[in-house]
Amino acid sequence: MDFHDKRNQNSYSGRNTDSRWLTTIASHLSRKHIDIAADIGCGGGIYTRALAMIGIPHVIGVDSSAQMLADAKKACREFQQIELRKGDCEDLPLASESTDLLLARALIHHLPSVQPFFQEAARTLTSGGLFIIQNRTLDDCFLPGSTEHVRGYFFSAFPRLRKIEAKRRFSSAYVRQALHSNGFLLLHEETLWETRAIHPSKQELLVDLSKRKGRSILHQLSDQELAKLVHVIDTSLEQDGPIVEKDRWTLWIAEKQAER
């Protein structure tokens, strides 16, 4: 998916954060004093806005796409504590040791290696600052398709998507090792089921899928293949609605260790 293409405007905006995500992240932040947080790869600002809702006084959304930042500006317009900056995760527009929290949600699978980004995270975080990574491992992605886990049907219907997904997903062991080698202490790792959307009917889910909204993997399918996938899901799901669509994620919560 081309995040710089205006045709993809609003692909990653226009929805609210799952309440379970808010309570989970807030619980991990409860023992830390967070003045400044940065949402790296903020896209349409959904989670930038969520960090502000948790009560962080100053939140910086960073993205390399001017189009995504334009979407984020609209989504975050009611939050005075939010600032948006254009920049790359491997060269963050943040001063050294200036940030108490970095969030990287749905970012690292777009990177060939996490090392340059993790080095930048270590540079910009204060000593004891938190680094929260949220992404999917292959174990998260390849769960069977169901009413809740609609994503599972993508890979059963088109096995070649499994190969594409496998190339862009890092294992938990890889993430843990990369954190350690860049001076982070892993505090906690957990899986999180996050509600993507509640579709009043199956038909509304199918329309949403047809738009490829917020699902970059579907941009690997032609229009004809996407129509086939929609048909597969239509015939696989007996329930008409409402359909509570969820994704399973892995969360890594790490702390920047003081230099010896």
Tab-separated table of C-alpha atoms in Angstrom, residues 8 14 16 18-19 23 39 59 61 70 73 113 126 130 170 184 190 204 210 221 243 246 259-260:
chain	number	residue	atom	x	y	z
A	8	ASN	CA	-5.599	6.099	0.160
A	14	GLY	CA	-11.927	7.712	11.024
A	16	ASN	CA	-11.918	5.126	17.500
A	18	ASP	CA	-10.773	0.024	21.277
A	19	SER	CA	-11.472	0.643	24.964
A	23	THR	CA	-7.123	0.403	29.540
A	39	ASP	CA	3.486	7.999	18.235
A	59	VAL	CA	1.916	13.958	22.304
A	61	GLY	CA	2.685	12.189	16.022
A	70	ALA	CA	-3.103	15.640	6.747
A	73	LYS	CA	-4.440	16.814	11.551
A	113	SER	CA	15.152	-4.497	9.880
A	126	THR	CA	14.906	9.516	28.387
A	130	LEU	CA	9.119	3.332	27.856
A	170	PHE	CA	9.199	-10.560	12.840
A	184	PHE	CA	16.246	-1.974	26.456
A	190	GLU	CA	1.436	-10.090	26.027
A	204	GLU	CA	-21.437	-3.845	5.803
A	210	SER	CA	-14.077	-4.297	-0.692
A	221	LEU	CA	-4.894	-8.754	-4.428
A	243	ILE	CA	-20.141	-8.872	13.580
A	246	LYS	CA	-11.031	-8.361	16.057
A	259	GLU	CA	23.981	3.813	30.589
A	260	ARG	CA	26.653	2.324	32.775
